[in-house]
Amino acid sequence: MTPLADGNRTVDGSGTRRTDTPGTAGNDASGTQPVRLSLTTEDDLLAVRHAVRFAAVAAGFSIIDQTRVITAASELARNAYIHGGGGDLVVGPAHEEGRTGLRLTITDRGPGIPDVEAALADGYSTGVGLGHGLGGARRLMDEFEVRSTPGEGTTVVTTRWRR
């Protein structure tokens, strides 16, 4: 865990209601433009699965990689909803060094995670779950970063590259 100067902590590892991100009005989750989804109701969690699946298919992911990305997105969205009091998910394309993929950015306005490293360990849970969520999501994706400030919220940015 690396404490940052502003107090944030980061760990790096390898009907729906939807609001489009700025400059993307009218676009969908086709993998060409980012889409923002609100995480304020249980119905929004289902909308996340559908939007991420659509984006993964459009981005050319295999069925196995689609499942990985959808599962990670679902887990992260659920964490933001349950533990973070709601938030937002932005799903969009990722391009780097000739690679293409899908990037998920999940932000909540919750209490933050006091010990990010502990939260990434299997078995860590602040609720009734098995404690595989955050660490499991990290294992499903190629890149994974958590930024959390106690009392302000948490942001997870994660990317899966197309094979």
PDB file of C-alpha atoms in Angstrom:
ATOM      1  CA  MET A   1       0.000   0.000   0.000  1.00  0.00           C
ATOM      2  CA  THR A   2       1.360   3.376  -0.979  1.00  0.00           C
ATOM      3  CA  PRO A   3       0.105   6.384   0.972  1.00  0.00           C
ATOM      4  CA  LEU A   4      -0.184   9.452  -1.205  1.00  0.00           C
ATOM      5  CA  ALA A   5       0.505  13.019  -0.146  1.00  0.00           C
ATOM      6  CA  ASP A   6      -3.194  13.897  -0.153  1.00  0.00           C
ATOM      7  CA  GLY A   7      -4.046  11.064   2.265  1.00  0.00           C
ATOM      8  CA  ASN A   8      -5.358   8.727  -0.429  1.00  0.00           C
ATOM      9  CA  ARG A   9      -4.188   5.134  -0.477  1.00  0.00           C
ATOM     10  CA  THR A  10      -3.605   3.256  -3.684  1.00  0.00           C
ATOM     11  CA  VAL A  11      -2.840  -0.326  -4.516  1.00  0.00           C
ATOM     12  CA  ASP A  12      -1.918  -1.343  -8.035  1.00  0.00           C
ATOM     13  CA  GLY A  13      -2.273  -4.870  -9.329  1.00  0.00           C
ATOM     14  CA  SER A  14      -2.005  -6.624 -12.409  1.00  0.00           C
ATOM     15  CA  GLY A  15     -35.398   0.629 -17.940  1.00  0.00           C
ATOM     16  CA  THR A  16     -32.012   1.606 -16.712  1.00  0.00           C
ATOM     17  CA  ARG A  17     -30.916   4.953 -15.473  1.00  0.00           C
ATOM     18  CA  ARG A  18     -27.838   6.001 -17.319  1.00  0.00           C
ATOM     19  CA  THR A  19     -26.108   9.303 -17.730  1.00  0.00           C
ATOM     20  CA  ASP A  20     -23.652   9.693 -20.553  1.00  0.00           C
ATOM     21  CA  THR A  21     -20.238  11.051 -19.722  1.00  0.00           C
ATOM     22  CA  PRO A  22     -19.460  14.567 -20.908  1.00  0.00           C
ATOM     23  CA  GLY A  23     -19.160  14.737 -24.660  1.00  0.00           C
ATOM     24  CA  THR A  24     -20.842  11.391 -25.241  1.00  0.00           C
ATOM     25  CA  ALA A  25     -24.532  12.315 -25.273  1.00  0.00           C
ATOM     26  CA  GLY A  26     -26.505   9.801 -27.239  1.00  0.00           C
ATOM     27  CA  ASN A  27     -23.763   7.148 -27.330  1.00  0.00           C
ATOM     28  CA  ASP A  28     -24.176   3.665 -25.934  1.00  0.00           C
ATOM     29  CA  ALA A  29     -21.921   1.077 -24.304  1.00  0.00           C
ATOM     30  CA  SER A  30     -20.752  -0.181 -27.697  1.00  0.00           C
ATOM     31  CA  GLY A  31     -17.131  -0.016 -26.691  1.00  0.00           C
ATOM     32  CA  THR A  32     -16.516   3.170 -28.668  1.00  0.00           C
ATOM     33  CA  GLN A  33     -17.556   5.769 -26.084  1.00  0.00           C
ATOM     34  CA  PRO A  34     -17.653   5.708 -22.285  1.00  0.00           C
ATOM     35  CA  VAL A  35     -21.025   5.311 -20.606  1.00  0.00           C
ATOM     36  CA  ARG A  36     -21.813   6.345 -17.028  1.00  0.00           C
ATOM     37  CA  LEU A  37     -24.288   4.324 -14.991  1.00  0.00           C
ATOM     38  CA  SER A  38     -25.695   5.363 -11.647  1.00  0.00           C
ATOM     39  CA  LEU A  39     -25.459   2.865  -8.783  1.00  0.00           C
ATOM     40  CA  THR A  40     -28.319   3.945  -6.540  1.00  0.00           C
ATOM     41  CA  THR A  41     -30.788   1.019  -6.651  1.00  0.00           C
ATOM     42  CA  GLU A  42     -30.630  -2.753  -6.878  1.00  0.00           C
ATOM     43  CA  ASP A  43     -32.009  -2.478 -10.419  1.00  0.00           C
ATOM     44  CA  ASP A  44     -28.893  -0.503 -11.326  1.00  0.00           C
ATOM     45  CA  LEU A  45     -26.779  -3.559 -10.494  1.00  0.00           C
ATOM     46  CA  LEU A  46     -28.584  -5.522 -13.196  1.00  0.00           C
ATOM     47  CA  ALA A  47     -28.164  -2.605 -15.611  1.00  0.00           C
ATOM     48  CA  VAL A  48     -24.399  -2.747 -14.977  1.00  0.00           C
ATOM     49  CA  ARG A  49     -24.250  -6.386 -16.032  1.00  0.00           C
ATOM     50  CA  HIS A  50     -26.156  -5.650 -19.235  1.00  0.00           C
ATOM     51  CA  ALA A  51     -24.138  -2.551 -20.157  1.00  0.00           C
ATOM     52  CA  VAL A  52     -20.780  -4.217 -19.471  1.00  0.00           C
ATOM     53  CA  ARG A  53     -21.790  -7.319 -21.416  1.00  0.00           C
ATOM     54  CA  PHE A  54     -22.817  -5.156 -24.373  1.00  0.00           C
ATOM     55  CA  ALA A  55     -19.518  -3.254 -24.236  1.00  0.00           C
ATOM     56  CA  ALA A  56     -17.462  -6.461 -23.921  1.00  0.00           C
ATOM     57  CA  VAL A  57     -19.202  -8.040 -26.912  1.00  0.00           C
ATOM     58  CA  ALA A  58     -18.760  -4.860 -28.960  1.00  0.00           C
ATOM     59  CA  ALA A  59     -15.077  -4.759 -27.995  1.00  0.00           C
ATOM     60  CA  GLY A  60     -14.579  -8.267 -29.368  1.00  0.00           C
ATOM     61  CA  PHE A  61     -13.981 -10.155 -26.112  1.00  0.00           C
ATOM     62  CA  SER A  62     -14.277 -13.938 -26.062  1.00  0.00           C
ATOM     63  CA  ILE A  63     -17.173 -15.389 -24.063  1.00  0.00           C
ATOM     64  CA  ILE A  64     -14.751 -16.272 -21.250  1.00  0.00           C
ATOM     65  CA  ASP A  65     -13.335 -12.749 -21.086  1.00  0.00           C
ATOM     66  CA  GLN A  66     -16.849 -11.288 -21.304  1.00  0.00           C
ATOM     67  CA  THR A  67     -17.741 -13.327 -18.232  1.00  0.00           C
ATOM     68  CA  ARG A  68     -14.621 -12.172 -16.393  1.00  0.00           C
ATOM     69  CA  VAL A  69     -15.309  -8.489 -17.037  1.00  0.00           C
ATOM     70  CA  ILE A  70     -19.024  -8.777 -16.238  1.00  0.00           C
ATOM     71  CA  THR A  71     -18.289 -10.620 -13.000  1.00  0.00           C
ATOM     72  CA  ALA A  72     -15.689  -8.049 -11.912  1.00  0.00           C
ATOM     73  CA  ALA A  73     -18.002  -5.151 -12.801  1.00  0.00           C
ATOM     74  CA  SER A  74     -20.897  -6.742 -10.958  1.00  0.00           C
ATOM     75  CA  GLU A  75     -18.843  -7.280  -7.818  1.00  0.00           C
ATOM     76  CA  LEU A  76     -17.375  -3.785  -7.836  1.00  0.00           C
ATOM     77  CA  ALA A  77     -20.761  -2.163  -8.500  1.00  0.00           C
ATOM     78  CA  ARG A  78     -22.315  -4.164  -5.688  1.00  0.00           C
ATOM     79  CA  ASN A  79     -19.553  -3.057  -3.306  1.00  0.00           C
ATOM     80  CA  ALA A  80     -20.120   0.588  -4.268  1.00  0.00           C
ATOM     81  CA  TYR A  81     -23.866   0.212  -3.768  1.00  0.00           C
ATOM     82  CA  ILE A  82     -23.777  -1.708  -0.488  1.00  0.00           C
ATOM     83  CA  HIS A  83     -20.626  -0.443   1.240  1.00  0.00           C
ATOM     84  CA  GLY A  84     -20.235   2.922  -0.475  1.00  0.00           C
ATOM     85  CA  GLY A  85     -23.827   4.111  -0.301  1.00  0.00           C
ATOM     86  CA  GLY A  86     -24.103   4.282  -4.088  1.00  0.00           C
ATOM     87  CA  GLY A  87     -21.928   5.714  -6.776  1.00  0.00           C
ATOM     88  CA  ASP A  88     -21.203   5.575 -10.476  1.00  0.00           C
ATOM     89  CA  LEU A  89     -19.666   3.193 -12.975  1.00  0.00           C
ATOM     90  CA  VAL A  90     -18.057   4.396 -16.183  1.00  0.00           C
ATOM     91  CA  VAL A  91     -17.458   1.684 -18.774  1.00  0.00           C
ATOM     92  CA  GLY A  92     -15.464   2.556 -21.826  1.00  0.00           C
ATOM     93  CA  PRO A  93     -12.791   1.531 -24.257  1.00  0.00           C
ATOM     94  CA  ALA A  94      -9.110   1.383 -23.406  1.00  0.00           C
ATOM     95  CA  HIS A  95      -6.340   1.794 -25.978  1.00  0.00           C
ATOM     96  CA  GLU A  96      -2.654   1.536 -25.185  1.00  0.00           C
ATOM     97  CA  GLU A  97       0.421   0.461 -27.134  1.00  0.00           C
ATOM     98  CA  GLY A  98      -1.606  -1.153 -29.909  1.00  0.00           C
ATOM     99  CA  ARG A  99      -3.861  -3.007 -27.480  1.00  0.00           C
ATOM    100  CA  THR A 100      -7.583  -2.549 -27.031  1.00  0.00           C
ATOM    101  CA  GLY A 101      -9.635  -3.377 -24.013  1.00  0.00           C
ATOM    102  CA  LEU A 102     -12.332  -2.283 -21.652  1.00  0.00           C
ATOM    103  CA  ARG A 103     -11.843   0.040 -18.681  1.00  0.00           C
ATOM    104  CA  LEU A 104     -14.184   0.220 -15.709  1.00  0.00           C
ATOM    105  CA  THR A 105     -14.100   3.116 -13.264  1.00  0.00           C
ATOM    106  CA  ILE A 106     -16.255   2.693 -10.172  1.00  0.00           C
ATOM    107  CA  THR A 107     -16.587   5.585  -7.735  1.00  0.00           C
ATOM    108  CA  ASP A 108     -18.566   5.714  -4.515  1.00  0.00           C
ATOM    109  CA  ARG A 109     -19.180   8.323  -1.860  1.00  0.00           C
ATOM    110  CA  GLY A 110     -18.892   5.993   1.100  1.00  0.00           C
ATOM    111  CA  PRO A 111     -16.703   5.808   4.172  1.00  0.00           C
ATOM    112  CA  GLY A 112     -13.611   4.748   2.220  1.00  0.00           C
ATOM    113  CA  ILE A 113     -11.445   1.741   2.888  1.00  0.00           C
ATOM    114  CA  PRO A 114      -9.085   2.226   5.842  1.00  0.00           C
ATOM    115  CA  ASP A 115      -6.749  -0.617   4.823  1.00  0.00           C
ATOM    116  CA  VAL A 116      -6.859  -1.308   1.078  1.00  0.00           C
ATOM    117  CA  GLU A 117      -4.337  -4.152   1.239  1.00  0.00           C
ATOM    118  CA  ALA A 118      -6.426  -5.982   3.834  1.00  0.00           C
ATOM    119  CA  ALA A 119      -9.590  -5.399   1.781  1.00  0.00           C
ATOM    120  CA  LEU A 120      -7.937  -7.048  -1.238  1.00  0.00           C
ATOM    121  CA  ALA A 121      -7.130 -10.201   0.743  1.00  0.00           C
ATOM    122  CA  ASP A 122      -9.484 -13.155   0.456  1.00  0.00           C
ATOM    123  CA  GLY A 123     -11.671 -13.535   3.499  1.00  0.00           C
ATOM    124  CA  TYR A 124     -11.804  -9.807   4.302  1.00  0.00           C
ATOM    125  CA  SER A 125     -15.388  -8.664   4.691  1.00  0.00           C
ATOM    126  CA  THR A 126     -17.154  -5.830   6.423  1.00  0.00           C
ATOM    127  CA  GLY A 127     -20.510  -7.496   5.791  1.00  0.00           C
ATOM    128  CA  VAL A 128     -21.969 -10.967   5.587  1.00  0.00           C
ATOM    129  CA  GLY A 129     -20.202 -11.944   2.347  1.00  0.00           C
ATOM    130  CA  LEU A 130     -17.381 -14.407   1.893  1.00  0.00           C
ATOM    131  CA  GLY A 131     -14.815 -11.671   1.400  1.00  0.00           C
ATOM    132  CA  HIS A 132     -13.736 -12.545  -2.143  1.00  0.00           C
ATOM    133  CA  GLY A 133     -15.188  -9.491  -3.886  1.00  0.00           C
ATOM    134  CA  LEU A 134     -12.422  -6.930  -4.232  1.00  0.00           C
ATOM    135  CA  GLY A 135      -9.576  -9.425  -4.496  1.00  0.00           C
ATOM    136  CA  GLY A 136     -11.600 -11.637  -6.827  1.00  0.00           C
ATOM    137  CA  ALA A 137     -12.367  -8.702  -9.106  1.00  0.00           C
ATOM    138  CA  ARG A 138      -8.666  -7.874  -9.192  1.00  0.00           C
ATOM    139  CA  ARG A 139      -7.792 -11.423 -10.285  1.00  0.00           C
ATOM    140  CA  LEU A 140     -10.319 -11.267 -13.132  1.00  0.00           C
ATOM    141  CA  MET A 141      -8.841  -8.118 -14.652  1.00  0.00           C
ATOM    142  CA  ASP A 142      -5.410  -7.272 -16.091  1.00  0.00           C
ATOM    143  CA  GLU A 143      -4.929  -3.929 -14.354  1.00  0.00           C
ATOM    144  CA  PHE A 144      -6.467  -2.884 -11.057  1.00  0.00           C
ATOM    145  CA  GLU A 145      -6.050   0.238  -8.956  1.00  0.00           C
ATOM    146  CA  VAL A 146      -7.870   1.263  -5.783  1.00  0.00           C
ATOM    147  CA  ARG A 147      -7.827   4.830  -4.500  1.00  0.00           C
ATOM    148  CA  SER A 148      -9.586   5.353  -1.206  1.00  0.00           C
ATOM    149  CA  THR A 149      -9.802   8.215   1.239  1.00  0.00           C
ATOM    150  CA  PRO A 150     -11.423   7.444   4.581  1.00  0.00           C
ATOM    151  CA  GLY A 151     -14.537   9.568   4.988  1.00  0.00           C
ATOM    152  CA  GLU A 152     -14.657  10.521   1.294  1.00  0.00           C
ATOM    153  CA  GLY A 153     -15.072   7.378  -0.788  1.00  0.00           C
ATOM    154  CA  THR A 154     -13.347   4.923  -3.045  1.00  0.00           C
ATOM    155  CA  THR A 155     -12.493   4.754  -6.736  1.00  0.00           C
ATOM    156  CA  VAL A 156     -11.507   1.555  -8.495  1.00  0.00           C
ATOM    157  CA  VAL A 157     -10.057   1.719 -12.019  1.00  0.00           C
ATOM    158  CA  THR A 158      -9.628  -1.621 -13.733  1.00  0.00           C
ATOM    159  CA  THR A 159      -8.865  -2.752 -17.269  1.00  0.00           C
ATOM    160  CA  ARG A 160      -9.135  -6.018 -19.157  1.00  0.00           C
ATOM    161  CA  TRP A 161      -7.200  -6.251 -22.439  1.00  0.00           C
ATOM    162  CA  ARG A 162      -8.558  -8.165 -25.396  1.00  0.00           C
ATOM    163  CA  ARG A 163      -6.557 -11.322 -26.156  1.00  0.00           C
TER     164      ARG A 163
END
